[in-house]
Coordinates of C-alpha atoms in Angstrom, one line a residue:
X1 CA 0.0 0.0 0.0
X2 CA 1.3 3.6 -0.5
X3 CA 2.7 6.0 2.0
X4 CA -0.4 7.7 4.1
X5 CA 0.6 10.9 3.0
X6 CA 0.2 9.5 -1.3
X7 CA -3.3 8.1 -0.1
X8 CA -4.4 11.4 1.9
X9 CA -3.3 13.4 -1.3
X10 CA -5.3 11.4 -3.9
X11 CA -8.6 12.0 -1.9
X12 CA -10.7 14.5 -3.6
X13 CA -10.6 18.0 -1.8
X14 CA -13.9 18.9 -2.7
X15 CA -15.1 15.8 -0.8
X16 CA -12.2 15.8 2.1
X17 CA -13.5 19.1 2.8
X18 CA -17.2 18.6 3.1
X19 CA -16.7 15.6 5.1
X20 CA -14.2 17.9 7.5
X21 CA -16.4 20.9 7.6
X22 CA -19.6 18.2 9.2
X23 CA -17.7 16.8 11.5
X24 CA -16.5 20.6 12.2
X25 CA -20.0 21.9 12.4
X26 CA -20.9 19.3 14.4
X27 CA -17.9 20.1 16.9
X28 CA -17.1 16.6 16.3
X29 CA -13.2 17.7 15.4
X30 CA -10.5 18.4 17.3
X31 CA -6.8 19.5 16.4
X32 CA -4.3 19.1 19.1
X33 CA -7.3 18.7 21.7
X34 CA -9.2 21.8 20.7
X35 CA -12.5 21.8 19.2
X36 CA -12.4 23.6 15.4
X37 CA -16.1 24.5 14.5
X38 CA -15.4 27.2 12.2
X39 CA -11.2 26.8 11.6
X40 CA -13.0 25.6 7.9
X41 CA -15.3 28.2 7.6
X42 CA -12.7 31.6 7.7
X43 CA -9.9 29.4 5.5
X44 CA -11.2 27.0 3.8
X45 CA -8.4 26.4 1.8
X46 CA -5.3 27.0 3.7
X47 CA -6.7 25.1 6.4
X48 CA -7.7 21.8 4.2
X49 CA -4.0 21.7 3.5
X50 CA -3.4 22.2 7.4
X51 CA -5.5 19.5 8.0
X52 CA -4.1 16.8 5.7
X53 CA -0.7 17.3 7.1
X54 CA -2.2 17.1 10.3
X55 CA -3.7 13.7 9.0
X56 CA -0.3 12.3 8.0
X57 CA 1.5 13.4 10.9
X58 CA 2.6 10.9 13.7
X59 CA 1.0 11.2 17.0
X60 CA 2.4 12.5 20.2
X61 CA 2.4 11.7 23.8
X62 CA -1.6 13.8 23.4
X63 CA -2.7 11.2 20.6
X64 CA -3.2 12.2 17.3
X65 CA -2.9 15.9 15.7
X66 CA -6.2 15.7 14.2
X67 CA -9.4 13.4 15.5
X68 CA -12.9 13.0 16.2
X69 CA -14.6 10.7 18.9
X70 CA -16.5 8.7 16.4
X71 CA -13.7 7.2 15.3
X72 CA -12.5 4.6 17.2
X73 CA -9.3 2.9 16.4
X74 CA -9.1 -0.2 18.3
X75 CA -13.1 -0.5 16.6
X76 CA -12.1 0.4 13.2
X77 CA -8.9 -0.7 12.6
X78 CA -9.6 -4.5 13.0
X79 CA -12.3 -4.3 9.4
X80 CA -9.8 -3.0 7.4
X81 CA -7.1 -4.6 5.5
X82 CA -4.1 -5.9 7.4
X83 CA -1.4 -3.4 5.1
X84 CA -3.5 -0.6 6.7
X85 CA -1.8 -1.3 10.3
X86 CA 1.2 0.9 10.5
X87 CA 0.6 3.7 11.9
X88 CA -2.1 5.5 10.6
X89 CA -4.8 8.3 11.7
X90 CA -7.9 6.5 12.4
X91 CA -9.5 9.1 10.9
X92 CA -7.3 8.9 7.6
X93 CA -8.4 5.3 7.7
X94 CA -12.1 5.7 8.1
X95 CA -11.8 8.3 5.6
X96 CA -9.6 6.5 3.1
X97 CA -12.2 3.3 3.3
X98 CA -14.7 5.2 2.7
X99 CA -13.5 7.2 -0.8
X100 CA -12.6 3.5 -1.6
X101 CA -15.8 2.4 -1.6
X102 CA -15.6 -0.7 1.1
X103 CA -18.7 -2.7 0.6
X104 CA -20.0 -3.0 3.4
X105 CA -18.8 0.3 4.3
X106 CA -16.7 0.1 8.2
X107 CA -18.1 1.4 11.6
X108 CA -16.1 3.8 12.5
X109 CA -17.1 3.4 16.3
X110 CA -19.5 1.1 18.1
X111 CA -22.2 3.3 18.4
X112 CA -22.2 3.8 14.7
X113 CA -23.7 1.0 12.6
X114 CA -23.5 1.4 8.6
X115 CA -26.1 -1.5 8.3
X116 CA -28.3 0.3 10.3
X117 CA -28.2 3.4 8.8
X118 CA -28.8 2.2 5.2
X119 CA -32.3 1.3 6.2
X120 CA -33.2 4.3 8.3
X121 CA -31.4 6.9 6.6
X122 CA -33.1 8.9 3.6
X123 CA -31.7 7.9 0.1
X124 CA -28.1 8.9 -0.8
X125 CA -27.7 12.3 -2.3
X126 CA -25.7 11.8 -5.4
X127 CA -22.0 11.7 -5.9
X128 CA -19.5 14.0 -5.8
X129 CA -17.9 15.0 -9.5
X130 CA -14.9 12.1 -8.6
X131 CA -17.9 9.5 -8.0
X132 CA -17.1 9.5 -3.7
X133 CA -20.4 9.4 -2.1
X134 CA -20.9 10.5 1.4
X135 CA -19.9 8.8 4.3
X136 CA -22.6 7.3 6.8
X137 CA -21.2 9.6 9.6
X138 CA -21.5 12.6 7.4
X139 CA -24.8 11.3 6.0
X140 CA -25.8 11.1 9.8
X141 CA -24.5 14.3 11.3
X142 CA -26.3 16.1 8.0
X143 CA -29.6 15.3 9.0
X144 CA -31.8 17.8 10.8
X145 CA -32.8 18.4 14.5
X146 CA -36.0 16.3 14.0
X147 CA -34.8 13.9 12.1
X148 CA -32.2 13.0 14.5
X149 CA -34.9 13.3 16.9
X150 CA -36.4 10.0 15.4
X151 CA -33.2 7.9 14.3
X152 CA -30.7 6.4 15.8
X153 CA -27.2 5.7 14.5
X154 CA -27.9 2.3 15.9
X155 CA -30.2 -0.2 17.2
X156 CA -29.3 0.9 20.8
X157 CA -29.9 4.2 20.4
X158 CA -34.0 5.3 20.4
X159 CA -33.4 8.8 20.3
X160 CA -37.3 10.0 21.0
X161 CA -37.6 7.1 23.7
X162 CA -34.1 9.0 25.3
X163 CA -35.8 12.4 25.1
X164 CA -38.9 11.6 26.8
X165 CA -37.7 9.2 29.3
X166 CA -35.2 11.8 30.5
X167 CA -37.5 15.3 30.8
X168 CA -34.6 17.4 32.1
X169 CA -33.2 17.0 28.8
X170 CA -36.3 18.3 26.7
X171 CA -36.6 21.1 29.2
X172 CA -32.5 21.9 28.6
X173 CA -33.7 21.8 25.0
X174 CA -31.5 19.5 23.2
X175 CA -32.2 19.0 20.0
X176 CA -29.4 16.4 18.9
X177 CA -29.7 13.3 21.0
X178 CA -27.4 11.2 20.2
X179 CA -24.9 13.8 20.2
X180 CA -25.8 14.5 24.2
X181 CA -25.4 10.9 24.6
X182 CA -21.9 11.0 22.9
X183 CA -20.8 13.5 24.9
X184 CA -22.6 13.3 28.1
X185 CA -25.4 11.4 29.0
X186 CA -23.3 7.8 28.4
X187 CA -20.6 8.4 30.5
X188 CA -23.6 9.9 33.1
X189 CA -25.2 6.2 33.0
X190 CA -28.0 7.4 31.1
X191 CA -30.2 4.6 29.6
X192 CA -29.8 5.1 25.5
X193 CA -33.3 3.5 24.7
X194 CA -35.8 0.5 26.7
X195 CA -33.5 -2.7 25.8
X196 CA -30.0 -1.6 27.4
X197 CA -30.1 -0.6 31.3
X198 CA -27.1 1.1 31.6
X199 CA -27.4 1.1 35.6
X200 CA -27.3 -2.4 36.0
X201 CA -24.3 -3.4 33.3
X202 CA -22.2 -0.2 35.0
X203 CA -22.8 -2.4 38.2
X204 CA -22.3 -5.8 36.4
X205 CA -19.0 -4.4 35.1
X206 CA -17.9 -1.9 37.6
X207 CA -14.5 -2.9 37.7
X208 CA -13.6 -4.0 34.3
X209 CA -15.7 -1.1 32.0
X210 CA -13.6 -1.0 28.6
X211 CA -15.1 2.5 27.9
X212 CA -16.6 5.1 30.4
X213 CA -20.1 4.8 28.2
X214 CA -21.7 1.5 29.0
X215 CA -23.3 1.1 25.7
X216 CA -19.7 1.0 24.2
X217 CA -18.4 -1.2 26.7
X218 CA -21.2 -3.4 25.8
X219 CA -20.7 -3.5 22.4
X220 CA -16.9 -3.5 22.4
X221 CA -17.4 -7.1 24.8
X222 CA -20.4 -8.4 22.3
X223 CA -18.2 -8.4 19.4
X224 CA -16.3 -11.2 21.2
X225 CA -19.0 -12.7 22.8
X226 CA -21.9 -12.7 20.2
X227 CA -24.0 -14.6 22.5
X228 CA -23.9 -11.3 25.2
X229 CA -27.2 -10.0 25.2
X230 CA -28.3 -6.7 27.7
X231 CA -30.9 -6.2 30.2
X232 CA -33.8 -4.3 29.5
X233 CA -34.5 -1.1 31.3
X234 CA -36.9 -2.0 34.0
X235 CA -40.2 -0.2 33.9
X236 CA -41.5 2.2 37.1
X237 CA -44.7 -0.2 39.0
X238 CA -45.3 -1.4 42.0
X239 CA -46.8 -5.0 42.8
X240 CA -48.9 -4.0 46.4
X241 CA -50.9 -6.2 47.1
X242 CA -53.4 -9.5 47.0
X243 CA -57.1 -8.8 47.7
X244 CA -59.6 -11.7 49.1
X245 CA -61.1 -12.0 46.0
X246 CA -57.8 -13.1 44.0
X247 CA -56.9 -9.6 42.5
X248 CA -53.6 -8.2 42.0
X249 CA -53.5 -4.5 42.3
X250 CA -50.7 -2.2 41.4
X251 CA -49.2 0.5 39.4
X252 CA -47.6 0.5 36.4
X253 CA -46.3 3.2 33.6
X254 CA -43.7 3.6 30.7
X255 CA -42.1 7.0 30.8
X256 CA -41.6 7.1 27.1
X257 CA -45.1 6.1 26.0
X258 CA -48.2 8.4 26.7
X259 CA -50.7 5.8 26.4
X260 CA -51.1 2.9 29.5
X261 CA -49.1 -0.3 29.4
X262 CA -50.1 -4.0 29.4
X263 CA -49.1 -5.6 32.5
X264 CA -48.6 -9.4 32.4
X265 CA -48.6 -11.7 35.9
X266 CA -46.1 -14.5 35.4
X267 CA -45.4 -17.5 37.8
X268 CA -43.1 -20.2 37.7
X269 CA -42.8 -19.4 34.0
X270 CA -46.6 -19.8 33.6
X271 CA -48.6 -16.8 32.1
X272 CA -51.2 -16.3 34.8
X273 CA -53.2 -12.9 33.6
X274 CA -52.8 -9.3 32.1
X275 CA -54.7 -6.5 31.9
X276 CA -54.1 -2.6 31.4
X277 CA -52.7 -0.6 33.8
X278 CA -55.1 2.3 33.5
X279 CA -57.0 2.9 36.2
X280 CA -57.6 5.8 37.9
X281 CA -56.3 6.3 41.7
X282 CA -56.0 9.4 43.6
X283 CA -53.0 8.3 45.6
X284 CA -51.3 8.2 42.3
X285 CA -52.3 11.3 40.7
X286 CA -51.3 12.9 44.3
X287 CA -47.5 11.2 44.0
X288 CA -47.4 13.1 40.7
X289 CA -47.6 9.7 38.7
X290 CA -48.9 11.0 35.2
X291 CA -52.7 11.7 36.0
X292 CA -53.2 9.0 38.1
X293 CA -54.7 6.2 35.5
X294 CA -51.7 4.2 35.7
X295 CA -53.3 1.6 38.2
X296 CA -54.0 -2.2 37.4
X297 CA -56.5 -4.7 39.3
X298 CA -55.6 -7.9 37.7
X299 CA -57.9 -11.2 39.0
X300 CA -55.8 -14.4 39.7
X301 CA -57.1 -17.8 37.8
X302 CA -59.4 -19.6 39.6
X303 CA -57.8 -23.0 37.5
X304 CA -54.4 -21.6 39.1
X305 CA -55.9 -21.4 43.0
X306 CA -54.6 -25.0 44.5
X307 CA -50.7 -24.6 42.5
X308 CA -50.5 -21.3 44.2
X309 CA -51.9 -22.1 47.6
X310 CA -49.7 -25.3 47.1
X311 CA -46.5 -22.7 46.7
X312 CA -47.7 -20.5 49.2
X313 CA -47.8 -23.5 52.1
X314 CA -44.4 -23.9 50.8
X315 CA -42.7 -20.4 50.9
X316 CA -42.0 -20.8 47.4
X317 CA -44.8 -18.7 45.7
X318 CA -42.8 -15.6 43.9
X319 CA -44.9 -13.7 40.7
X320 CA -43.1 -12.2 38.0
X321 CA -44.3 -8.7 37.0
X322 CA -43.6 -8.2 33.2
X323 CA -44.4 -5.8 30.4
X324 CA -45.2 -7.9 26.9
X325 CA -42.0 -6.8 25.6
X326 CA -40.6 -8.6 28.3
X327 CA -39.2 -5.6 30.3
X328 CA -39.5 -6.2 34.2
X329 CA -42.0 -3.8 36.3
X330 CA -40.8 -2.5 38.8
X331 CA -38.6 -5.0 41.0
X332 CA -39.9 -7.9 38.9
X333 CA -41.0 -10.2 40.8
X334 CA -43.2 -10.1 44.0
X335 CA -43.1 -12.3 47.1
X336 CA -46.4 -12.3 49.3
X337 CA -46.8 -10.7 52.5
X338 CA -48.5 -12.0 56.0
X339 CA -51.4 -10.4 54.6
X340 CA -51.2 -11.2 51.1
X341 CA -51.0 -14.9 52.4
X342 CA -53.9 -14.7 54.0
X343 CA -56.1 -13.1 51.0
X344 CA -54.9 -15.7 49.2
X345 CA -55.8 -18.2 51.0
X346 CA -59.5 -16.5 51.7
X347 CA -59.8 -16.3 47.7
X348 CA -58.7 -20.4 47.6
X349 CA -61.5 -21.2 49.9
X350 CA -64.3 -19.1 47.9
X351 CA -63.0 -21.0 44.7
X352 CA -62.8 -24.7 46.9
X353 CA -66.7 -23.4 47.9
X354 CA -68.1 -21.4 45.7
X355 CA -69.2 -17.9 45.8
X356 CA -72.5 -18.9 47.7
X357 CA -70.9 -19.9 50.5
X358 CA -67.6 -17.1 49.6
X359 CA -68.6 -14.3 53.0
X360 CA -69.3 -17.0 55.2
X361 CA -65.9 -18.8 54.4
X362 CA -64.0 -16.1 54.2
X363 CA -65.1 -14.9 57.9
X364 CA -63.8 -18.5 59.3
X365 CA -61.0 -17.6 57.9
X366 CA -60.6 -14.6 60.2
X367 CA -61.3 -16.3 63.0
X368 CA -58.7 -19.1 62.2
X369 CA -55.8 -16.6 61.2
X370 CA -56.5 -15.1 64.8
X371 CA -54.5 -17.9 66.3
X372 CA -50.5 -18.2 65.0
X373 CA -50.5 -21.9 66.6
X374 CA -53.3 -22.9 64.2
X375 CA -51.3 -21.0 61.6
X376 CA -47.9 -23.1 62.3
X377 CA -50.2 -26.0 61.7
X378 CA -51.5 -25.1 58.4
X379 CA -48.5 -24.2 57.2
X380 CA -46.9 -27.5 57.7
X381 CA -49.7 -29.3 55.6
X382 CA -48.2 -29.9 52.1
X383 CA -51.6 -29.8 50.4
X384 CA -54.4 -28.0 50.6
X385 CA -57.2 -30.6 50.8
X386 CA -56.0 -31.5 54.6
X387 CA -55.9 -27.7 55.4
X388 CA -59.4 -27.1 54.1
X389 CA -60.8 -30.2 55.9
X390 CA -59.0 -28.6 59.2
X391 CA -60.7 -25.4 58.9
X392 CA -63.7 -27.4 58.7
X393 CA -63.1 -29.2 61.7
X394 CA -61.9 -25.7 63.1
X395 CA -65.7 -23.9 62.8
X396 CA -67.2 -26.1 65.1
X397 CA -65.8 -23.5 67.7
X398 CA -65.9 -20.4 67.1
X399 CA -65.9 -19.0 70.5
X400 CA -62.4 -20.6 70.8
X401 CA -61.5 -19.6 67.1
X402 CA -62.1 -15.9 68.1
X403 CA -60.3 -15.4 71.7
X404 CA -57.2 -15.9 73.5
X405 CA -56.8 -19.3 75.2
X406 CA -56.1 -16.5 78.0
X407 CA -59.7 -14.6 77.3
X408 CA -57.6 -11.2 76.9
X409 CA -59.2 -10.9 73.4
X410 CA -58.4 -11.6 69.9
X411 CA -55.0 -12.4 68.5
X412 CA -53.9 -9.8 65.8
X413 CA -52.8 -11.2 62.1
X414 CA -49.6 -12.2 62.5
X415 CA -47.3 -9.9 59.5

């Protein structure tokens, strides 16, 4: 291959310059450390000339004369031939790929993805007089505020889903997303879009982060291990509670999505119920949580009761909490209190007799769960036939169900 400095020379100026002045105007170029948003615009020129010396010159102990931070060289370097691997300018090498027409043309960094952008990105504008058509960086950085407002420059980065799950943003008034995530919001752990949690991966790889952005640090480890997939950004809900008639009620809402969620009740890997989270609740619309209708009240199979009493008995009932897409609400998954336990258990005896006989059976219950020994008994059963026959044993008195053995009164539920 010839010398850097033959290479850099045989690029067309016309289209050397265009793709300096965008990364310029994007204050996406640095010389010797120092951003140079209009060093194009007074000399145009002078300064191209300036700049391809600077992009044959050698670095120093500061790195290279002339750079941008979407061009990565341990990313780049490794699609291009091997010849290319003396010591070159990353961003000679990105550019010289490009003007060569590489097919597929390279990433320059990790949160750039040429594939990507060939879908989402508006048809090519036409080439330059030599026949050198824009590069995807260029093509990306040219679009407008709202067009960058709607595509990413990957398939990590949701650029309206970032906006409007991080309000202080819209309210700072950033226009370019992506180029706030470059800059700051990766490196401030700043979730890029619903399928990467950033939080959780900095704390998964605390110690060992390959880049200060965690996306990058992601991607830089996935292209060695293909197989590495992300967590999702968990959702804001709450799981509270279990009423005596087998419902589920909660809160549940999706910061990026004006209209109410679907909320799915998982257990033991076995879809149980879902139902919108859009109920109205004043406690909710006090706390500030959008205007209140992001409540759920999801009922419990009756098929399910006797596996989930069955779990209960055993301390191993635990309910996952998921959106359809598969993103976790809230903490996930939700582990029954004193109380919860015994609304469940009131909603399995309605189902064992009916809802006839569903007030009646549900007061003997009260009366039962007044006394922790008779509790410690009915937990040790390991089915629920032989705890219902006990409670029916149990009613035949109810003076004794209902009061101390001491006659100070009734026994509280024990939590």
């Amino acid at each position: 291959m010839a010398s850097p400095e033959m290479q850099a020379r045989k690029l067309p100026r016309d289209w050397l310059a265009s793709e300096l002045q965008i990364l310029a105007d994007s204050g996406l170029l640095f010389i010797h450390g120092e951003p140079c948003s209009d060093l194009l615009a007074r000399q145009p020129g002078a300064l191209l000339d300036q700049c391809l010396d600077l992009l044959v010159a050698l670095p120093s102990a500061q790195g290279w004369p002339i750079a941008t931070p979407l061009v990565l060289a341990s990313w780049l370097l490794p699609q291009l031939p091997q010849d290319w691997e003396s010591p070159l300018n990353p961003l000679l090498a990105y550019l010289l790929a490009c003007a060569e027409a590489f097919a597929p043309q390279p990433s320059p960094h990790p949160l750039l993805d040429p594939t990507w952008l060939e879908i989402q990105l508006p048809a090519a504008s036409a080439s330059s007089a030599h026949g050198v058509s824009a590069s995807y960086l260029a093509r990306y950085l040219q679009l407008s505020a709202e067009q960058q407002q709607r595509i990413g420059p990957n398939p990590w980065f949701d650029p309206c889903w970032y906006l409007s799950s991080h309000p202080d943003l819209r309210e700072a008034g950033i226009q370019q997303p992506f180029l706030h995530y470059l800059h700051h919001g990766g490196v401030e752990g700043r979730a890029p879009s619903p399928i990467f949690d950033a939080t959780r991966w900095i704390s998964r790889r605390a110690d060992c982060l390959l880049d200060p952005n965690p996306l990058v640090d992601f991607l830089l480890l996935r292209r060695t291990e293909p197989s590495l997939a992300p967590e999702p950004v968990r959702l804001p809900g709450h799981l509270q509670h279990l009423t005596a008639t087998g419902d589920l009620i909660g809160w549940a809402w999706d910061p990026g999505n004006s209209d109410p969620i679907a909320v799915q009740i998982w257990w033991n890997n076995v879809f149980l119920a879902e139902a919108l989270a859009d109920c109205w609740r004043s406690e909710l619309e006090i706390e500030g949580l959008r205007d209140g209708r992001v409540g759920y009240r999801i009922p419990l199979p009756a098929d399910q009761c006797q596996n989930l009493v069955d779990a209960a008995l055993k301390d191993q009932l635990e309910i996952d909490v998921l959106h359809p897409d598969g993103r976790m609400i809230g903490d996930g998954s939700w582990r029954p209190s004193g109380i919860d336990l015994k609304c469940l258990y009131q909603w399995a005896e309605s189902v064992q007799f009916g809802s006839k006989q569903a007030e009646g059976a549900c007061a003997s219950w009260d009366g039962i769960h007044e006394f922790p020994e008779l509790m410690a008994v009915g937990k040790a059963f390991d089915r629920f036939a032989e705890l219902l026959d006990y409670l029916e044993r149990s009613q035949r008195d109810t003076r004794r169900q209902r009061r101390r053995p001491d006659g100070r009164g009734a026994l509280p539920w024990p939590l």
